[in-house]
Amino acid sequence: QHKQNVGVSTGCQSGCQTCSVYNGCLTCKPKLFIHLERDGMRQIGVCLASCPNGFYGMRSPDRNDCIKCGSECDTCFNKNFCLRCRAGSYLHKGKCQESCPEGLVPSDTKRECVP
Amino acid sequence: APRAVIKVTLLRQEPTSKPITLEGVFVGGSAGYAEGKLMQSHPLSLCNTSEDERQDSIFITIVKLESPGNKVPQCQPLLDKARLALQRGAEAIIFDVSDDATAAHQLREAFSLPKPVVLVEGANAEELMGLVNKNEEAIVHIDIMMESPKWPPYD
Amino acid sequence: EQEGVSVPDNQCPLPCQCDEDGILLLVDCSELGLSTVPSNLSPLTSYLDLSMNNLTEIQPNAFHNLHFLGELRLSGNHLRHIPGAVFQDLYNLQVLMLQNNQLERLPSEDPWDLPNLLSLRLDANLISDVPERAFLGMRSLRHLWLDDNVLTDIPVAALNNLGSLQAMTLALNRITHIPDYAFRNLSNLVVLHLHNNLIRTLGQNCFEGLHSLETLELNYNDLQEFPVAIRMLAKLQELGFHNNNIKGIPERAFEGNPLLQTIHFYENPIQFVGRSAFQFLPKLHTLSLNGATEIRDFPDLTGTTSLEILSLTRAGLSGLPQNLCLQLPNLRVLELSHNLIKELPSFRHCSSLQEIGLQHNLIRQIERNTFQQLTSLRSLDLSWNRIELIHPDAFSSLQSLVKLDLTDNWLSQLPLAGLNSLTHLKLKGNMDLSSSFREEDFPSIRVIEMPYAYQCCVYGACNSYKSASQWEMEHLTDEEEDLQKRALALFPIHADNNYDTDLEEFQLEIEESKLQTSIQCSPVPGPFKPCDSLFD
């Protein structure tokens, strides 16, 4: 009998509703986000109150997922709208750019285009 | 469906030690040859919502399918999950179906899959998932197993 | 939480963990079972995480001296109400996370005074109403999360005070209608999520004022009509209204939205589609219209020149326009299965085509120029048609074709010119196709389905060979030794042997050498399906 260790809130990491040996968390407790964490060749599920840097939380009736932001973005509202850019690019109306539109200048501390 | 021979070479093993040979079954018309580094994907990573990060090396994805009983959201049919994994650059995908008896049926019409999709279970699956669990880096070679046809006994 | 050096104990409130960021302090008190906010917080605290504790209320002066506080996380507690005094004098606060609590209302008489707040998370609470004055003290707010609450209406009056707002989600609430001028002052709004509500009707001018809107999500609602109110969203790039109850898409439906790149509207009972509905959308790259049985005529796609993926299945189409490829020069995937198409135009000018799906139509023959010049075509599905004749040169220029499905047609012969790169070929069901093929006809084949078993004999399906499980495992065969060396050569491991994620950076050059070639041909010949044709 294959060692199938599916724990319902027992023996699982905090925040998990169900989990298994190989996949980690499979479902989370209400309102929490499931994040798929890469650890070398492994990829396991963990449950979080808010998604880590580089991911945003997408809520839906049956599940809340952490989804990857676009490239160049550290934190985002959704795939196409960034809140904070990575070093070297500057935020303007949700987009990360290497230079700023006319009338605005790049601020390295804020990583934003500012007046 | 044709059977698959899976040879696993650990990156951190003695040069003389022999590769591990395991078996699986190809699904639909996906029989073929593939080679790459073994990388696990969580079943939920093959939903359309999440986008798995790009791998640098040439890789073969392995997914441990959970039993339908423990309510992992299915999000999309298994055939589409396999297609998504291959679109993300996997050279092939291995499904551990030890706990999901419906998988083979869901993938029976997999003619359109561009690369190999292999089902493993039991001891073969446990060996592979054991390596993953220990983060033991490995290269996997998949090919079609040559089998002698089954002739009924003549008297 | 940012990296930094550890901090002298007297500044870091126990049992929290602290890091220094210059002279400022990053304090993590998350998941500690706290029921009150630590009292001895350093005035130099710039980041404070109190998430996932048992806070049911916050003392009015809990944060009174934290003038440097930039980010405050209170998510995952049991807070029902937070009076305005709690957030007094937090002039530097930019990020406030209150998601996953039990807030029912926002303060009205003493609204939160957070003049520099940029991001406010109120998702996953029990908010049923947002008073008009709630956001008076947050004029700089850019990002607002109100999803997963119990709102039944758009909080129009409160939103009128948020002229700087750029992104907002009201998803997963119980909103049933969007009134006219609901977002009148939100001229900077770029993203608006309204999915998973109960929206049944939209005011004709409900999106008036959203001059900067690029993304609008109306998925999973109960819309009965096409949302004509979108006509005033000139900057719209991404529109979703899938999983609604919309039955038709009117003529010139998107004429007010020339910048549209994606439109998702699957899972609607769409029957009627205006022929001009998808005209003049030069940025649109995907259009899928499946099951719209009243379409009859192929839509006029003039001016929609960037289309790469077109899927028009189960639509009752009986023919295709001759100038299809002139209108759609960038087409990569064309999916037209389950229609009533009898004749095909030439796809010659669709030079980027990689996949064509024409299965389950009424096609009778393939002309010389039907698929000519399609040098990128990889997959061609013509199964379940009535094809009797294929011109000898029909496939001659298809140098990239790897998959060809001709299952269940009326073929008596198959032209071979151009098929040498095939890896998958299906001919099952062509009962008049009885000729035998030679191995060299399909030099790259891996999987082939023939009408008759004897046609598989040419692929050695009749003689016996060993299966891998019978191979002797005791000693390392030459082949396995070669495998070992090649694996190590291609994936050099670091001398220090411990697992190190930099391993990902090594380059892998792999040639198409296979350990052995093996072909899967069916039906597999056997004692009752012998190798020599019964008719010879």
mmCIF file of C-alpha atoms in Angstrom, chain B residues 4-116:
data_model
loop_
_atom_site.group_PDB
_atom_site.id
_atom_site.type_symbol
_atom_site.label_atom_id
_atom_site.label_comp_id
_atom_site.label_asym_id
_atom_site.label_seq_id
_atom_site.Cartn_x
_atom_site.Cartn_y
_atom_site.Cartn_z
ATOM 1 C CA ALA B 4 8.376 3.266 -21.503
ATOM 2 C CA VAL B 5 11.857 2.503 -20.228
ATOM 3 C CA ILE B 6 13.065 5.260 -17.864
ATOM 4 C CA LYS B 7 16.794 5.413 -17.072
ATOM 5 C CA VAL B 8 17.751 7.661 -14.160
ATOM 6 C CA THR B 9 21.335 8.852 -13.729
ATOM 7 C CA LEU B 10 22.105 10.636 -10.449
ATOM 8 C CA LEU B 11 24.381 13.615 -10.896
ATOM 9 C CA ARG B 12 26.124 12.948 -7.617
ATOM 10 C CA GLN B 13 26.873 9.218 -7.907
ATOM 11 C CA GLU B 14 30.053 7.239 -8.583
ATOM 12 C CA PRO B 15 30.890 7.207 -12.306
ATOM 13 C CA THR B 16 30.883 3.396 -12.301
ATOM 14 C CA SER B 17 27.541 2.900 -10.624
ATOM 15 C CA LYS B 18 24.798 1.969 -13.069
ATOM 16 C CA PRO B 19 21.732 4.118 -13.878
ATOM 17 C CA ILE B 20 18.439 3.147 -12.231
ATOM 18 C CA THR B 21 16.086 1.540 -14.775
ATOM 19 C CA LEU B 22 12.381 1.983 -14.235
ATOM 20 C CA GLU B 23 9.263 1.410 -16.296
ATOM 21 C CA GLY B 24 6.122 3.325 -17.171
ATOM 22 C CA VAL B 25 3.435 3.534 -19.805
ATOM 23 C CA PHE B 26 3.162 6.125 -22.573
ATOM 24 C CA VAL B 27 -0.216 7.730 -22.991
ATOM 25 C CA GLY B 28 -2.046 7.983 -26.323
ATOM 26 C CA GLY B 29 0.221 8.756 -29.263
ATOM 27 C CA SER B 30 2.910 10.379 -27.173
ATOM 28 C CA ALA B 31 5.435 7.514 -27.288
ATOM 29 C CA GLY B 32 8.909 8.801 -27.992
ATOM 30 C CA TYR B 33 12.386 9.618 -26.785
ATOM 31 C CA ALA B 34 13.273 12.377 -24.277
ATOM 32 C CA GLU B 35 16.143 13.352 -22.025
ATOM 33 C CA GLY B 36 16.458 16.033 -19.331
ATOM 34 C CA LYS B 37 16.869 16.994 -15.695
ATOM 35 C CA LEU B 38 14.122 15.786 -13.352
ATOM 36 C CA MET B 39 12.050 18.657 -11.895
ATOM 37 C CA GLN B 40 8.932 18.322 -9.730
ATOM 38 C CA SER B 41 5.805 20.391 -10.364
ATOM 39 C CA HIS B 42 2.981 20.726 -7.821
ATOM 40 C CA PRO B 43 -0.361 19.627 -9.378
ATOM 41 C CA LEU B 44 -1.725 23.160 -8.926
ATOM 42 C CA SER B 45 1.163 24.614 -10.924
ATOM 43 C CA LEU B 46 -0.484 23.184 -14.056
ATOM 44 C CA CYS B 47 -3.616 25.286 -13.668
ATOM 45 C CA ASN B 48 -3.913 28.118 -16.115
ATOM 46 C CA THR B 49 -3.742 30.670 -13.347
ATOM 47 C CA SER B 50 -0.248 30.110 -12.172
ATOM 48 C CA GLU B 51 2.820 30.350 -14.355
ATOM 49 C CA ASP B 52 5.728 28.168 -13.386
ATOM 50 C CA GLU B 53 9.047 29.928 -13.540
ATOM 51 C CA ARG B 54 11.169 29.331 -16.616
ATOM 52 C CA GLN B 55 13.815 26.591 -16.174
ATOM 53 C CA ASP B 56 17.344 27.272 -17.392
ATOM 54 C CA SER B 57 18.264 23.705 -18.205
ATOM 55 C CA ILE B 58 16.552 21.074 -20.328
ATOM 56 C CA PHE B 59 14.153 19.372 -17.972
ATOM 57 C CA ILE B 60 11.562 16.632 -17.589
ATOM 58 C CA THR B 61 8.629 17.453 -15.294
ATOM 59 C CA ILE B 62 7.311 14.955 -12.744
ATOM 60 C CA VAL B 63 3.923 15.514 -11.069
ATOM 61 C CA LYS B 64 2.579 13.478 -8.190
ATOM 62 C CA LEU B 65 -1.199 13.307 -8.764
ATOM 63 C CA GLU B 66 -3.221 13.243 -5.558
ATOM 64 C CA SER B 67 -6.192 10.978 -5.052
ATOM 65 C CA PRO B 68 -9.417 12.653 -6.152
ATOM 66 C CA GLY B 69 -10.652 12.083 -2.582
ATOM 67 C CA ASN B 70 -8.579 14.830 -1.029
ATOM 68 C CA LYS B 71 -10.198 17.582 -3.071
ATOM 69 C CA VAL B 72 -7.244 19.180 -4.805
ATOM 70 C CA PRO B 73 -9.000 21.630 -7.175
ATOM 71 C CA GLN B 74 -8.843 20.022 -10.627
ATOM 72 C CA CYS B 75 -8.855 23.422 -12.436
ATOM 73 C CA GLN B 76 -8.510 21.829 -15.895
ATOM 74 C CA PRO B 77 -8.533 18.421 -17.580
ATOM 75 C CA LEU B 78 -5.374 16.323 -17.148
ATOM 76 C CA LEU B 79 -4.721 16.374 -20.911
ATOM 77 C CA ASP B 80 -4.629 20.192 -20.827
ATOM 78 C CA LYS B 81 -2.336 20.065 -17.807
ATOM 79 C CA ALA B 82 0.034 17.810 -19.737
ATOM 80 C CA ARG B 83 -0.099 20.132 -22.742
ATOM 81 C CA LEU B 84 0.580 23.160 -20.494
ATOM 82 C CA ALA B 85 3.623 21.465 -18.937
ATOM 83 C CA LEU B 86 5.029 20.734 -22.398
ATOM 84 C CA GLN B 87 4.286 24.282 -23.581
ATOM 85 C CA ARG B 88 6.347 25.543 -20.630
ATOM 86 C CA GLY B 89 9.369 23.805 -22.099
ATOM 87 C CA ALA B 90 9.382 20.332 -20.503
ATOM 88 C CA GLU B 91 10.948 17.695 -22.773
ATOM 89 C CA ALA B 92 8.474 15.187 -21.355
ATOM 90 C CA ILE B 93 6.142 14.829 -18.376
ATOM 91 C CA ILE B 94 5.894 11.938 -15.939
ATOM 92 C CA PHE B 95 2.685 11.561 -13.905
ATOM 93 C CA ASP B 96 2.842 9.507 -10.698
ATOM 94 C CA VAL B 97 -0.652 7.991 -10.813
ATOM 95 C CA SER B 98 -0.276 5.700 -7.801
ATOM 96 C CA ASP B 99 -3.138 7.525 -6.087
ATOM 97 C CA ASP B 100 -5.220 8.571 -9.123
ATOM 98 C CA ALA B 101 -6.653 5.596 -10.978
ATOM 99 C CA THR B 102 -8.624 7.895 -13.309
ATOM 100 C CA ALA B 103 -5.493 9.457 -14.889
ATOM 101 C CA ALA B 104 -4.899 6.786 -17.553
ATOM 102 C CA HIS B 105 -8.503 7.079 -18.720
ATOM 103 C CA GLN B 106 -8.320 10.883 -18.855
ATOM 104 C CA LEU B 107 -5.231 10.727 -21.088
ATOM 105 C CA ARG B 108 -6.254 7.918 -23.428
ATOM 106 C CA GLU B 109 -6.922 10.294 -26.385
ATOM 107 C CA ALA B 110 -3.551 12.112 -26.154
ATOM 108 C CA PHE B 111 -2.700 11.924 -29.858
ATOM 109 C CA SER B 112 -2.000 15.605 -30.162
ATOM 110 C CA LEU B 113 0.667 15.800 -27.438
ATOM 111 C CA PRO B 114 3.909 16.944 -29.053
ATOM 112 C CA LYS B 115 6.243 15.164 -26.623
ATOM 113 C CA PRO B 116 6.253 12.025 -24.424
#
